[in-house]
Each structure stands twice: as structure tokens, then as C-alpha cells.
Short mmCIF file of C-alpha atoms in Angstrom, two decimals:
data_model
loop_
_atom_site.label_atom_id
_atom_site.label_comp_id
_atom_site.label_asym_id
_atom_site.label_seq_id
_atom_site.Cartn_x
_atom_site.Cartn_y
_atom_site.Cartn_z
CA MET X 1 124.05 114.75 96.01
CA THR X 2 122.60 117.40 93.97
CA PRO X 3 121.95 117.01 90.23
CA LYS X 4 125.63 118.52 89.50
CA GLN X 5 126.87 116.10 91.34
CA VAL X 6 125.28 113.12 90.08
CA VAL X 7 126.52 114.73 86.27
CA GLU X 8 130.10 113.99 88.00
CA PHE X 9 129.06 110.84 89.38
CA ALA X 10 128.48 109.42 86.11
CA LYS X 11 131.39 110.89 84.57
CA GLU X 12 133.71 109.64 86.85
CA ASN X 13 131.90 105.66 87.21
CA GLY X 14 131.94 105.85 83.12
CA ALA X 15 128.46 105.66 83.28
CA LEU X 16 127.07 105.00 79.54
CA MET X 17 123.58 104.41 80.15
CA VAL X 18 121.09 105.88 82.84
CA ASP X 19 118.55 103.67 84.70
CA TYR X 20 115.53 105.21 85.48
CA LYS X 21 113.89 103.04 87.87
CA PHE X 22 110.09 103.95 89.69
CA MET X 23 107.71 101.20 91.80
CA ASP X 24 104.45 100.10 89.62
CA PHE X 25 101.39 100.42 92.76
CA VAL X 26 101.33 96.66 93.06
CA GLY X 27 104.64 96.44 94.09
CA ILE X 28 107.58 95.83 91.40
CA TRP X 29 110.12 98.02 89.75
CA GLN X 30 109.88 98.70 86.87
CA HIS X 31 112.79 100.86 84.70
CA PHE X 32 113.65 101.78 81.34
CA THR X 33 117.53 103.09 79.92
CA THR X 34 118.78 105.75 78.09
CA PRO X 35 122.11 107.20 76.63
CA ILE X 36 124.05 108.43 78.49
CA SER X 37 124.38 111.47 75.65
CA GLU X 38 120.54 112.30 76.82
CA PHE X 39 121.39 112.96 80.84
CA GLY X 40 121.97 116.24 82.19
CA GLU X 41 120.58 118.82 85.27
CA ASP X 42 117.67 119.43 83.15
CA ILE X 43 116.62 115.92 83.69
CA PHE X 44 115.86 116.71 87.62
CA GLU X 45 113.36 119.35 86.63
CA GLU X 46 112.04 118.75 83.21
CA GLY X 47 111.96 114.43 83.60
CA LEU X 48 110.94 112.17 80.87
CA GLY X 49 107.65 110.81 79.48
CA PHE X 50 106.27 107.53 79.75
CA ASP X 51 103.06 105.74 79.40
CA GLY X 52 100.85 105.13 82.56
CA SER X 53 98.20 103.56 81.07
CA SER X 54 100.92 100.46 80.89
CA ILE X 55 101.40 100.61 84.46
CA ARG X 56 98.84 98.16 86.91
CA GLY X 57 96.71 100.16 88.72
CA TRP X 58 97.75 103.88 87.25
CA GLN X 59 95.92 105.64 84.28
CA PRO X 60 93.90 104.87 81.58
CA ILE X 61 94.55 105.10 78.44
CA HIS X 62 92.76 107.72 77.55
CA ALA X 63 95.24 109.68 79.63
CA SER X 64 97.88 108.05 79.78
CA ASP X 65 100.84 110.08 79.66
CA MET X 66 103.17 110.51 82.76
CA ILE X 67 106.79 112.25 83.86
CA ILE X 68 109.16 110.31 85.94
CA LEU X 69 111.18 113.24 88.26
CA PRO X 70 114.37 111.20 89.00
CA ASP X 71 115.94 111.79 92.87
CA PRO X 72 119.35 112.67 92.82
CA ALA X 73 120.46 111.62 96.15
CA THR X 74 119.17 107.79 94.92
CA ALA X 75 122.18 107.69 91.95
CA LYS X 76 124.35 104.76 92.17
CA MET X 77 125.99 102.24 89.86
CA ASP X 78 123.88 99.45 88.59
CA PRO X 79 126.06 95.90 90.15
CA PHE X 80 124.06 93.44 87.15
CA THR X 81 124.96 95.48 83.89
CA ALA X 82 127.03 94.53 81.57
CA ILE X 83 127.92 98.74 80.57
CA PRO X 84 127.89 100.67 82.79
CA THR X 85 125.11 101.82 84.13
CA LEU X 86 123.48 104.45 86.59
CA SER X 87 120.95 103.63 88.17
CA LEU X 88 118.25 106.70 89.72
CA ILE X 89 114.99 105.76 91.62
CA CYS X 90 111.84 108.30 90.44
CA ASN X 91 109.06 109.68 91.52
CA ILE X 92 105.97 110.09 89.81
CA PHE X 93 104.26 113.48 88.37
CA ASP X 94 100.97 114.64 86.71
CA PRO X 95 101.82 116.88 83.56
CA ILE X 96 98.62 118.08 83.60
CA THR X 97 97.83 118.88 87.51
CA LYS X 98 101.70 119.52 88.09
CA GLU X 99 101.48 117.34 91.00
CA ASP X 100 103.02 114.33 92.37
CA TYR X 101 100.79 111.40 91.33
CA SER X 102 98.61 110.17 93.70
CA ARG X 103 98.60 106.79 93.13
CA ASP X 104 102.78 106.43 93.48
CA PRO X 105 104.15 104.32 96.30
CA ARG X 106 107.20 106.95 96.72
CA ASN X 107 105.11 109.52 97.12
CA ILE X 108 102.62 108.40 99.56
CA ALA X 109 106.13 107.10 101.62
CA ARG X 110 107.21 110.46 101.36
CA LYS X 111 103.84 112.37 102.37
CA ALA X 112 103.63 109.63 105.36
CA GLU X 113 106.95 111.16 106.20
CA ALA X 114 105.97 115.00 105.72
CA TYR X 115 103.44 114.12 108.08
CA LEU X 116 105.17 112.88 111.05
CA LYS X 117 107.00 115.97 111.01
CA SER X 118 103.85 118.06 110.51
CA THR X 119 101.99 116.91 113.76
CA GLY X 120 105.01 118.32 115.50
CA ILE X 121 105.13 114.39 117.52
CA GLY X 122 108.82 113.66 115.34
CA ASP X 123 111.05 113.95 112.94
CA THR X 124 111.99 110.46 111.75
CA ALA X 125 110.53 107.27 111.61
CA PHE X 126 113.48 105.03 111.05
CA PHE X 127 112.36 101.20 109.91
CA GLY X 128 114.61 97.77 109.59
CA PRO X 129 112.25 95.14 107.39
CA GLU X 130 113.85 91.75 107.95
CA ALA X 131 112.46 90.73 104.87
CA GLU X 132 113.18 86.24 104.54
CA PHE X 133 113.01 84.87 101.58
CA PHE X 134 113.82 81.29 99.51
CA ILE X 135 116.32 80.02 97.45
CA PHE X 136 115.05 77.45 94.54
CA ASP X 137 117.06 75.85 91.97
CA ASP X 138 113.80 75.20 89.72
CA VAL X 139 110.19 76.64 90.21
CA ARG X 140 107.61 75.23 87.65
CA PHE X 141 103.91 76.37 87.53
CA ASP X 142 101.17 76.48 84.35
CA MET X 143 97.37 76.95 84.90
CA SER X 144 94.46 76.22 82.32
CA ALA X 145 90.70 75.64 81.78
CA ASN X 146 90.85 72.20 83.02
CA GLN X 147 94.47 71.71 84.78
CA SER X 148 97.01 73.67 87.26
CA PHE X 149 100.31 73.05 88.52
CA TYR X 150 103.44 74.15 90.76
CA VAL X 151 106.96 72.43 91.90
CA VAL X 152 109.59 74.25 93.42
CA ASP X 153 112.80 72.35 94.26
CA SER X 154 115.92 72.85 96.07
CA THR X 155 118.69 70.93 96.58
CA GLU X 156 118.90 71.15 99.97
CA GLY X 157 115.26 70.42 100.16
CA ILE X 158 114.36 67.47 102.79
CA TRP X 159 111.60 66.21 100.41
CA ASN X 160 115.18 65.17 98.15
CA SER X 161 117.04 62.88 101.03
CA GLY X 162 116.04 59.93 98.14
CA ARG X 163 116.80 61.00 95.55
CA GLU X 164 119.30 59.46 93.12
CA GLU X 165 121.94 62.58 92.85
CA PHE X 166 124.68 60.80 91.95
CA PRO X 167 125.68 61.07 94.96
CA ASN X 168 123.13 62.40 97.18
CA LEU X 169 125.00 62.77 100.18
CA GLY X 170 122.57 63.97 102.82
CA TYR X 171 122.90 67.30 104.23
CA LYS X 172 119.50 68.44 103.89
CA PRO X 173 118.01 70.04 106.53
CA ARG X 174 114.43 69.11 107.70
CA HIS X 175 111.41 71.09 108.25
CA LYS X 176 111.40 73.83 110.97
CA GLU X 177 115.30 72.74 111.51
CA GLY X 178 117.16 75.36 108.90
CA TYR X 179 117.74 77.76 111.35
CA PHE X 180 121.87 78.27 111.88
CA PRO X 181 122.95 74.67 110.85
CA VAL X 182 126.78 75.20 109.43
CA SER X 183 127.71 74.09 105.94
CA PRO X 184 127.59 71.64 104.75
CA THR X 185 123.93 71.30 105.35
CA ASP X 186 123.66 75.20 104.59
CA SER X 187 124.71 74.48 101.55
CA LEU X 188 124.08 78.72 100.76
CA ASN X 189 126.09 80.89 102.52
CA ASP X 190 128.51 82.10 99.93
CA LEU X 191 125.88 82.66 97.51
CA ARG X 192 123.99 84.74 100.67
CA ASN X 193 127.49 86.42 101.50
CA GLU X 194 127.97 87.30 98.03
CA MET X 195 124.19 88.59 98.29
CA VAL X 196 125.67 90.61 101.27
CA MET X 197 128.89 92.23 99.01
CA GLU X 198 126.53 92.82 96.04
CA MET X 199 124.71 95.03 98.70
CA GLN X 200 127.51 96.72 100.66
CA LYS X 201 128.54 98.50 97.15
CA VAL X 202 125.46 100.28 96.69
CA GLY X 203 125.24 101.25 100.14
CA ILE X 204 123.35 99.15 101.81
CA ARG X 205 124.72 98.23 105.49
CA VAL X 206 123.97 95.00 106.02
CA GLU X 207 123.74 93.36 109.75
CA ALA X 208 124.11 89.70 109.46
CA GLN X 209 123.38 87.14 106.41
CA HIS X 210 121.97 83.66 108.02
CA HIS X 211 119.84 80.23 106.73
CA GLU X 212 116.19 80.69 108.30
CA VAL X 213 114.02 77.90 109.75
CA ALA X 214 112.15 76.50 106.95
CA THR X 215 114.12 73.88 104.49
CA GLY X 216 114.88 74.01 100.94
CA GLY X 217 117.20 77.59 100.92
CA GLN X 218 114.99 79.73 102.93
CA ALA X 219 117.83 83.46 103.89
CA GLU X 220 117.55 86.09 105.22
CA ILE X 221 119.68 89.28 105.14
CA ASP X 222 119.36 91.83 107.92
CA MET X 223 119.56 95.58 106.89
CA ARG X 224 120.92 98.22 109.22
CA PHE X 225 117.62 100.46 109.96
CA ASP X 226 116.62 103.65 107.88
CA SER X 227 114.53 106.76 107.72
CA LEU X 228 111.27 105.13 105.88
CA VAL X 229 111.47 106.58 102.57
CA ALA X 230 115.12 105.41 102.39
CA MET X 231 114.77 102.16 103.84
CA ALA X 232 111.56 101.54 101.10
CA ASP X 233 114.04 102.37 98.41
CA LYS X 234 116.82 100.10 100.02
CA LEU X 235 113.73 97.13 100.43
CA GLN X 236 113.82 97.42 96.73
CA TRP X 237 117.65 97.14 96.07
CA PHE X 238 117.60 94.35 98.31
CA LYS X 239 115.22 92.25 96.08
CA TYR X 240 116.34 93.55 93.23
CA ILE X 241 120.15 92.58 94.19
CA ILE X 242 119.15 88.86 95.94
CA LYS X 243 117.22 88.19 93.01
CA ASN X 244 120.22 89.09 90.46
CA VAL X 245 122.69 87.07 92.30
CA ALA X 246 120.44 84.20 92.76
CA VAL X 247 119.83 84.03 88.41
CA ARG X 248 123.73 84.88 87.74
CA ASN X 249 124.81 81.60 89.95
CA GLY X 250 121.76 79.47 87.92
CA LYS X 251 119.18 79.68 90.82
CA THR X 252 116.27 81.40 91.77
CA VAL X 253 114.30 83.90 94.41
CA THR X 254 111.07 83.66 95.48
CA PHE X 255 109.56 86.75 97.99
CA MET X 256 106.29 84.73 98.39
CA PRO X 257 105.52 84.58 101.82
CA LYS X 258 104.12 80.86 101.45
CA PRO X 259 105.62 78.76 98.60
CA LEU X 260 106.18 75.34 100.76
CA TYR X 261 103.91 73.59 102.29
CA GLY X 262 104.63 72.03 105.98
CA ASP X 263 107.22 74.29 106.63
CA ASN X 264 107.37 78.21 107.98
CA GLY X 265 106.83 80.17 105.62
CA SER X 266 108.28 84.19 105.28
CA GLY X 267 107.53 86.89 106.88
CA MET X 268 108.94 90.51 107.27
CA HIS X 269 109.31 91.65 110.40
CA CYS X 270 108.81 95.19 110.94
CA HIS X 271 111.33 96.97 113.57
CA GLN X 272 109.74 100.47 113.95
CA SER X 273 110.85 103.76 116.26
CA ILE X 274 110.27 107.84 116.14
CA TRP X 275 113.05 110.02 116.72
CA LYS X 276 112.93 113.51 117.36
CA ASP X 277 115.73 116.01 116.93
CA GLY X 278 118.44 112.96 117.63
CA THR X 279 116.37 111.81 120.11
CA ASN X 280 114.12 108.48 120.41
CA LEU X 281 110.99 108.50 121.33
CA PHE X 282 110.45 104.91 121.80
CA ALA X 283 112.43 104.66 125.36
CA GLY X 284 111.26 104.84 128.81
CA ASP X 285 110.39 103.76 132.33
CA LYS X 286 106.73 101.68 131.09
CA TYR X 287 107.04 98.29 129.89
CA GLY X 288 110.09 96.58 128.36
CA GLY X 289 111.54 100.09 128.90
CA LEU X 290 109.43 101.90 126.35
CA SER X 291 108.03 105.04 126.44
CA GLN X 292 103.97 106.02 126.94
CA LEU X 293 104.36 107.56 123.20
CA ALA X 294 105.43 104.00 122.20
CA LEU X 295 102.35 102.23 123.80
CA TRP X 296 99.80 104.12 122.19
CA TYR X 297 101.86 103.62 119.06
CA ILE X 298 101.01 100.07 119.73
CA GLY X 299 97.74 100.96 120.40
CA GLY X 300 96.95 102.12 117.05
CA ILE X 301 98.72 99.36 115.80
CA ILE X 302 96.35 96.77 116.99
CA LYS X 303 93.40 98.71 116.84
CA HIS X 304 94.25 99.31 112.72
CA ALA X 305 95.81 95.96 112.65
CA LYS X 306 93.23 94.11 110.47
CA ALA X 307 93.45 97.01 107.82
CA LEU X 308 96.84 97.14 107.31
CA CYS X 309 97.11 93.63 106.45
CA ALA X 310 95.99 94.85 102.78
CA PHE X 311 99.27 96.25 102.83
CA THR X 312 101.18 94.87 105.17
CA ASN X 313 99.95 91.40 103.76
CA PRO X 314 99.10 92.01 100.40
CA THR X 315 98.86 88.62 98.42
CA THR X 316 96.01 86.34 98.57
CA ASN X 317 99.52 83.35 99.57
CA SER X 318 100.07 85.74 102.33
CA TYR X 319 96.72 84.26 103.83
CA LYS X 320 98.26 80.37 103.65
CA ARG X 321 101.20 81.67 105.96
CA LEU X 322 98.82 83.98 108.39
CA VAL X 323 97.24 80.69 109.95
CA PRO X 324 96.08 80.55 113.95
CA GLY X 325 97.99 77.87 115.55
CA PHE X 326 101.14 78.16 113.44
CA GLU X 327 103.92 79.83 113.60
CA ALA X 328 103.00 82.94 112.09
CA PRO X 329 102.12 85.82 114.54
CA VAL X 330 98.45 86.22 114.03
CA ASN X 331 97.05 87.50 117.61
CA MET X 332 97.50 91.45 118.20
CA ALA X 333 98.96 91.14 121.25
CA TYR X 334 102.59 93.13 122.17
CA SER X 335 105.23 91.29 124.82
CA SER X 336 109.05 92.11 125.51
CA ARG X 337 111.10 89.14 123.85
CA ASN X 338 107.81 86.86 123.24
CA ARG X 339 108.19 85.62 119.92
CA SER X 340 104.49 84.35 120.10
CA ALA X 341 103.34 88.06 119.72
CA SER X 342 102.68 89.93 116.52
CA LEU X 343 104.37 93.00 118.41
CA ARG X 344 107.19 92.21 120.30
CA ILE X 345 109.56 94.27 122.21
CA PRO X 346 113.48 93.73 121.50
CA MET X 347 115.55 92.88 124.94
CA PHE X 348 119.24 92.68 123.52
CA SER X 349 120.41 96.25 124.37
CA THR X 350 119.45 98.11 127.61
CA ASN X 351 120.83 101.48 125.08
CA PRO X 352 117.92 104.43 124.77
CA LYS X 353 118.43 104.49 121.31
CA ALA X 354 117.83 100.27 120.41
CA LYS X 355 114.91 100.52 122.00
CA ARG X 356 112.13 100.13 119.21
CA ILE X 357 108.97 97.72 119.07
CA GLU X 358 109.19 95.16 115.93
CA TYR X 359 105.71 94.31 113.99
CA ARG X 360 105.51 90.63 113.49
CA THR X 361 102.55 89.75 111.12
CA PRO X 362 104.01 91.68 107.38
CA ASP X 363 105.50 89.97 104.90
CA PRO X 364 107.42 90.83 102.04
CA SER X 365 105.43 90.13 99.50
CA CYS X 366 104.43 94.11 99.88
CA ASN X 367 105.11 97.08 98.88
CA GLY X 368 107.60 98.89 101.09
CA TYR X 369 106.29 102.45 100.53
CA LEU X 370 102.97 101.82 101.01
CA ALA X 371 103.12 98.77 104.10
CA PHE X 372 105.71 101.29 106.12
CA ALA X 373 103.56 104.37 105.49
CA ALA X 374 100.43 102.56 106.90
CA MET X 375 102.14 101.36 109.21
CA LEU X 376 103.45 104.51 110.54
CA MET X 377 99.68 106.31 110.13
CA ALA X 378 98.06 103.64 112.24
CA GLY X 379 101.05 104.04 114.90
CA LEU X 380 100.32 108.42 114.73
CA ASP X 381 96.34 107.94 114.44
CA GLY X 382 97.70 105.35 118.31
CA ILE X 383 99.64 108.27 119.61
CA GLU X 384 97.38 111.25 118.88
CA ASN X 385 94.59 109.49 119.77
CA LYS X 386 96.14 107.78 123.15
CA ILE X 387 94.87 104.46 122.64
CA ASP X 388 95.74 102.23 124.78
CA PRO X 389 97.35 99.25 124.07
CA GLY X 390 95.68 97.15 127.13
CA GLN X 391 98.32 94.78 129.08
CA PRO X 392 100.95 92.95 127.63
CA LEU X 393 100.81 89.13 127.05
CA ASP X 394 103.92 87.67 128.05
CA LYS X 395 103.14 83.72 127.97
CA ASP X 396 103.19 81.46 124.99
CA ILE X 397 99.91 82.70 122.75
CA TYR X 398 100.36 79.24 120.75
CA GLY X 399 99.16 77.46 124.25
CA LEU X 400 96.54 79.50 125.29
CA SER X 401 92.99 78.45 125.42
CA PRO X 402 90.35 79.43 123.40
CA GLU X 403 88.78 80.76 126.12
CA GLU X 404 91.99 82.99 126.99
CA LEU X 405 92.36 83.92 123.16
CA LYS X 406 88.49 85.04 122.68
CA ASP X 407 89.59 88.83 123.69
CA ILE X 408 92.98 89.09 121.39
CA PRO X 409 92.56 90.66 118.24
CA SER X 410 93.88 88.76 115.34
CA ALA X 411 94.68 89.18 111.58
CA PRO X 412 92.07 88.65 109.04
CA GLY X 413 92.13 85.35 107.55
CA SER X 414 92.05 86.20 103.91
CA LEU X 415 93.09 89.08 101.65
CA GLU X 416 89.16 89.26 101.07
CA GLU X 417 88.79 89.96 104.50
CA ALA X 418 91.69 92.21 104.89
CA LEU X 419 90.79 94.36 102.00
CA ASN X 420 87.10 94.47 103.08
CA CYS X 421 88.61 95.77 106.87
CA LEU X 422 90.50 98.48 104.81
CA LYS X 423 86.91 99.71 102.79
CA GLU X 424 86.13 100.52 106.58
CA ASP X 425 89.05 101.44 107.94
CA HIS X 426 90.63 103.50 106.47
CA GLU X 427 89.62 106.90 107.90
CA PHE X 428 93.60 107.39 109.98
CA LEU X 429 95.22 106.65 106.63
CA LEU X 430 93.58 109.95 104.76
CA LYS X 431 95.31 112.63 107.16
CA GLY X 432 97.82 114.83 105.63
CA ASP X 433 96.59 113.73 102.47
CA VAL X 434 98.89 110.75 102.82
CA PHE X 435 96.56 107.83 101.06
CA THR X 436 93.68 109.34 99.10
CA PRO X 437 90.40 108.32 98.22
CA ASP X 438 91.25 107.14 95.28
CA VAL X 439 94.02 105.29 96.15
CA ILE X 440 92.28 103.16 98.71
CA GLU X 441 89.46 102.64 96.15
CA LYS X 442 91.77 101.22 93.68
CA TRP X 443 93.52 99.49 96.08
CA ILE X 444 90.88 97.27 97.44
CA GLU X 445 89.24 96.99 93.00
CA TYR X 446 92.72 95.86 91.88
CA LYS X 447 93.23 93.64 94.75
CA THR X 448 89.80 91.97 94.06
CA GLU X 449 89.62 92.04 90.26
CA ALA X 450 93.36 90.85 89.90
CA GLU X 451 93.83 88.51 92.94
CA VAL X 452 91.11 87.47 94.92
CA ASN X 453 88.31 86.73 92.11
CA PRO X 454 90.85 84.29 90.26
CA VAL X 455 91.92 82.76 92.88
CA ARG X 456 88.65 82.03 94.45
CA MET X 457 87.33 81.16 91.19
CA ARG X 458 90.12 78.19 90.40
CA PRO X 459 89.78 74.59 91.69
CA VAL X 460 93.07 73.52 93.39
CA PRO X 461 94.56 69.68 93.47
CA ILE X 462 93.94 69.04 97.16
CA GLU X 463 90.06 69.82 96.52
CA PHE X 464 89.68 66.84 93.66
CA ALA X 465 91.87 64.50 96.60
CA LEU X 466 89.18 65.65 99.39
CA TYR X 467 86.06 65.65 97.08
CA PHE X 468 86.41 64.02 93.56
CA ASP X 469 84.75 60.52 94.91
CA ILE X 470 82.14 62.17 96.53
#
């Protein structure tokens, strides 16, 4: 839509308020709202001011003024507000330099798309994330100098099979047996359907929804792929809708990668491909029906995988999921059909348009704009430098001996390690000014000070069980 069309759209839908949404540096949607009387076409040119120093990882207090510029193509009616509200996703503008703000994640994603076009390699990068999540009935957590705890609960959690529920009807998925059972074992089908219906209202095409492997309400809703920035926008709507539908039904949702011990964590497998002039450049006659270009793209992902994890797996909790020998794909190998490989080539269709790669290491705690941009830049580096991904690995990687695994690169073991890898390997991200040195430095600084150090310094309950009586 054009600005004029957005104004008409708002009138047609009876909008009384306008909500301006934007992504903070870390990956949480922020917003503020104005009455419709303050809205007009000029907003798309002049923008609106706000305090950038109050946003995590952004401006210092002595240089706090920033401007939001709404993108007219993102106009939708918000499905959750009591008052009819027009919703717009915004880009961030620096009022002094008159340039797009370097730390605005959406700006980084836009620059990644522009860089792809500038290379001449392709004109569109498609992404299809599969963001898994948990639906819980209760969550409590707290911490202080002398104590800390968390408790999550779900009526379908197997740990409640002996609870007095008056009556307890059973039908609780066992650990690692939550994949695809029908109701009543799958108690959340209606809730997921409600989430799907709300997604469709804002233009998100959904391909499927289902219960996931873990007990205690793990779920997956699969969106149709889209271009990089559009998909990152949709991922934010996806999270927003899922959380709000859950809350209005008296439940809560988390996209933490590993909220439960002893069962599967939540990943975000990312399907991706590059197209040019309507042709899928990843389709070819090489291994798994891929092109040579796609294999080089895989080579770039493998080469930069450790640094990529700083954006694709950006929380300390991410590495509770990425543990060698368990369900998460930590070994950087590629294979067709083989789900134990970090890079899989789906073989569901022989149609060249469906040919893609699936990177299985990322998780849904990531900032989609940054994660998609970083993966694209790694893949393009592989294409530009013709990086050989090596031979495919068609064996079950989980069953390989240490000797067989020694030459296969693996994901970092902690967020701190991933950040150190990013510090040493980020030149590929700086091409085309997509990521700037300032962004890399601030990301490492923020993650270290706000997340790595506090977690590193805090005792956890299992340490008391292991060491109190030493």
C-alpha cells in the first residue's frame, strides 16, 4: 500500500488508534500508540520522535532522540485491541545523520536484501522458519542473593500423571512422545487452530499446525516462506499472535529454546533459497538435487556456523538445547533427508521450485531480522568464495564414534564461545555495510554484560545437589 492507501484502509476499517511497532536491538517488539486524529500521509515522510536511550542496546542518554518511519506496506488491523487499531511496522531513522539507524535490526535485514541484489547473484532470498514453542498453564520464577527458582507447569505435562485433579483423566504425552497424537492426548489442538485463524486475519499463510515432540504443550505452526524482511516481519506477528491468543485463553507461551529438562527443546529450523528472475537458483543436478551455487551456500554456512550462532542462538539458554549427543543438530554436516545433520536437504518434492536447504541449528529466541540477515551473508560469502562444503554425511550422526566425528565442525558450547567466535569471524557480515563494526561490538558487549556474566555468576539448584556436602 501507498501512504494514501493506508489512510483510506484505516478509514474503511474504522481505526480509532494507530500503533507503531518496531524491533529493539535484542529482539522484542516495542510500540506506542496515537489517536487516529494525529495520523496522516505526512507521518510516512516526517516520522515520529521517541527516546532511543530507553531501548536496550541503542542510544546513550545524551543522544537519545530518534525517529520512527512507518512502512506503509506493513499496514494491518491489530486483532487484539479493544479499540479498532491500525498497526504499522517502522524503521528507525537518526535525526542528526538523516540516515537509517545502524542498530535497527529491520534496517540490517533491508540492507542484506539490497546486498544480495548488488552482487548480481540473485534478487530474492526466501526464508521459511519453523519456530517451535511451549504452551504452559503457569510460570513462576524469582531470584535474589540467597535463592532462585523457576516452575513451569502444564496440565498435559507427564509429571502431572499422579496429581490429584478431581479427576485426573490421564492422556498426558510421555517425554519425547508428543509428536502428532490426536486428542484427547493432544489437548491444545483447538488453541493452535485459534492461533492459525488469527494469523490468517493479518495475511500470514499457514501450511500446518501440530503438537511437537515434548510433553507439556510443545507446539509448532508452520508459515509459508517469504522474502527475508517480509518473513522477519511475519515472525514478529507470529510471536505476537501466539502469545496473545494464549493469554486470552488463560495460558502462556515461551519461545525459550530449553524450558524443560529431559525433553526436546524448541528449535527454529530455517528453510532458505535464493532466486533470480523467478528461477530457484538452488535447484540443480548435484547432490540432493541442489545446484553448485547451493552447495557453496552450504559451505558458507558451515564455515561461519560458530559465529552465526551468536545471532541464530543468542541466549545462554540456547546452549541447554545445543548439547552434543542429544536431539539438537550441533554437527555442521549436510545431508538429504537426514535429520541428524545441521543442514538438511528436504526431499518431499521433485519440483525445482521446492528445492531449498534447511538449517536446523537456530532457535526461536533469535531476532529474526538479524538471524536471517546473518545466514544470508554467510551463504553469500560461500558463493562468492566458492567454499566447498565437503562430502555429505548420510549416516546417523548421533551414532558416529568420536573418531568419525573429529573432523566434523560443531556448534559452540556456550553463548560466550559463540560471541568470541563472532569477534574473530565477522568480516563476511560487514560486506555492503549490512552489519557495521558498531553493531558487532555492541551486540557482543550487550550480550556479555547483560546475559553471559549474570548467568555465569549465579549459583543454580543442581550445584547445591552436587556440591553442598563437599
